[in-house]
Amino acid sequence: MNWVWLDPTKLIMKQVRRPMNTLFRLSVKFFPPDPGQLQEEFSRYLFSLQIKRDLIDGRLNCSENTAALLASHLVQSEIGDYDDIADREFLKMNKVLPYQERVQEKIMELHRRHTGQTPAESDFQVLEIARKLEMYGVRFHPAADREGTKINLAVAHMGLQVFQGHTKINTFNWSKIRKLSFKRKRFLIKLHPEVHGPHQDTLEFLMGSRDQCKIFWKNCVEHHSFFRLLDQPLPKSKAVFFSRGSSFRYSGRTQKQLVEYVRDSGLRRTPYQRRNSKIRMSTRSLASDVLKQNLSFNDSLRAPVCPSSVTASFHSLHAPSLPMRTETQNQPLNLQQMQQPPRAPSPTQQDSMQNSQSTYAFPDSLTAIDSPQLSPFNAKGALCLSPSFQMSTLSLPGQSPSPLHSPILNEVGTARLEEDEEGRRKRYPTDKAYFIAKEILTTERTYLKDLEVITVWFRSAVIKENAMPEGLMTLLFSNIDPIYEFHRGFLKEIDQRLALWEGRSNAHVKGDYQRIGDVMLRNMCALKEFTGYLQKHDEVLTELEKATKRVKKLETVYKEFELQKVCYLPLNTFLLKPIQRLMHYKLILERLSKHYAPQHRDYDDCREALKEVAEIAAQLQSSLIRLENFQKLTELQRDLIGIENLTAPGREFVREGCLYKLTKKGLQQRMFFLFSDMLLYTSKGVTATNQFKVHGQLPLHGMIVEESENEWSVPHCFTIYSAQRTIVVAASSKVEMNKWIEDLNMAIEMSKKCQEKSDLPLDPSLCDRSNRSSDEMSLEQESEDDMNSSRCSLDKQSHHRANTTMHVCWHRNTSVSMSDHSLAVENQLSGYLLRKFKNSNGWQKLWVVFTNFCLFFYKTHQDDFPLASLPLLGYTVSTPGESDSIHKEYVFKLQFKSHVYFFRAESEYTFERWMEVIKSAASSTGRMSLLVPKGPAEMNGGS
């Protein structure tokens, strides 16, 4: 009852003991990261058959919506364009999902959208969707850990995976594994010492039997050889007297060899055609198709293909351009080259554990390579990244700063993309109310993804390491889980309403659904029930921060999680999203109510919904102000070295930014941080980390600020006199200087009016130069010891995110105030934009999210993490000029020095919205200081 892969080097008769009781099945063995990069259409077809079988068998676990979408593409591939009768007949006779009856209408609705899609394109879409699922290519092998907990092991292109149920709880990359072995029923993973330390380098799992253990071990050996080795491993030489361990080795080409084989030999592909879709529908069912296709490649549905075309499936960018079959003209042709940087050889093999034990040490005679990061290539304009692309968008020291490490963009199929966009513009509604409602939908999608960073990804991280105290675990997830579930249902309802509004429904009901007010009113009333949960977010954020300081394991997990791609913002930022979302609803409903005339049928519902959400927002406004301030202080606490207890009660963040400090060496770049009670200035060490070392701490009490351009003959210069020291600084522009002076004077006035001073004493090590004269202070030379100690301290810290506002301000030579942060939160926006290719007339469709002064680019709205980011501070936004030679409507231009980008919106409303939010974040004139003095109670954290 075990599935075992046949060894192609041995006769089948020698491998099968009881032929009458044996079931043979053709299956996919190695699942590459992106099966859409398979060059042969027939190979893609075989992979789509595997996905189809996994859906039927329930192996490809996914949401019902995703499963319905996959099924709709499979139906399109089988019977062609949508026909209500044909669809129902086909789904009645063929099973594509275990719960097909429940989602049949959804499958048919989605199938209607695929009109004109060829079978090859449908196969491609199936693979494109499937590859993003966590269970793609996963084959469970039941096991138990040392504590007896039941788990499932799986092997994939990147390494070994551990699942608990259907939740992945751990991954061991090939680069971390030193040796794989098994002894009887025990499966052993030996890790490199630097991964878990020299005393915890072996993991043990117990499987059902020795046979199951050996089957999984062989599978791991083959996967490692195929995906990681340059050449086919040599067979193990047989011992003369004693046999020690297994001699099993992978036989066949490695992935690298397949790529080179296609590139060097220039294989001639055998074109084939499918027969009429009606014949396909009447002659085969999906169940029989799986069996027939597994037994014979040259059945009645497809013409035979060259066997070599099935083997050599991958195609390099430098391979000769070969003709596809004639019926498909927009098929992906040139794929990105799979660049695979060589890795250093593994350490020398250690002695085998025992004679009865089989081992597989990663060969040091063969150079292992990283699994290629294959990016999807889509004729409709997919975003392709080179393997060297990093999420960081800022340059390292010594490199010219680039505002965006732009990915490699494909320019194939762009004409068709423009035609599709033009057709879509004509099909969809043009009413402004529709686009306002669509903004609710697009931003809700992003909001739900942001919640999943906490409810799914962070939960998985802390559970895997058992890092969070039980009380905090209950407090955090009992508050955010109900909110997440509510918004899942809300998003589904909005999506359904927009589908009806767009006309994807029967004509006689269309007019009743061209509104959104009733949906918003119903859900805003329901949202009132969650006010209690939202009011606890203050407690959640505070307790989480305390726990990270108290529990070392939680602090480690927290920091490591913030470095993952899915956590594209500081982690505690995501905890503020539920309250901030209320403000978004309020602003959008205000725009919608303003647009409608009082006699419009949707006006009353919108006004009532606005009243409901405004009431909730008013209750939580003071809490949001405290939380945003606390979040900013904790973020700075992690990024600054040399300052303790930055989150002291009563302290408020005012402004951060880059100024040039006058020293004996001249003007030196420094990062300044203004709070309600003090001013800090810091420097950035030339190290691998991104933290800043504090060099000075000046109290605001008794501080005086004066312009001093004439005195020092330095443009935009002003002097800061404090009780302990005097410094001279220069801003990058007159506007920047005025904003700093204004905020400094307001903060000084606030500190005077504050009745209770901060309990935090100034760090004496940062104030020990107070005995010098003012003139000496203004030209002080920071010692080399300070800089060296900064570098040593920095080297000991973990890596930090490089696209936070402080790092962008440092590189762009600008500043940001707390009011700017609040304004950026209000102006969050999401949606699809077309980005113009450089030196081409083609446009590429991207999902774009604006938040925290930054644009984040995704391939689709379903992606879990961004592929690139563009910090907007310092950019200017405008419409294209005549010299840009762009003759399209709704296009805006982003420019920073020589870096220019063009984006195109889908309507006048969305164009105006993108221009509005980008202006608010990009230019200095768009970000005005709104600091207002507060009363003593508020200064000390009172509500």
XYZ file of C-alpha atoms in Angstrom, residues 40 42 270-272 297-298 302-310:
16
model
C 6.978 22.635 -24.124
C 2.829 19.279 -23.951
C 6.914 18.668 -32.609
C 3.784 20.822 -32.959
C 0.436 19.227 -32.228
C 0.693 9.706 -24.334
C -0.546 9.247 -27.904
C -3.312 14.796 -28.835
C -0.874 13.997 -31.560
C 2.385 12.324 -30.489
C 5.306 14.471 -29.429
C 9.010 13.886 -29.451
C 10.006 12.143 -26.189
C 12.922 14.492 -25.813
C 10.540 17.417 -25.612
C 9.031 15.931 -22.487
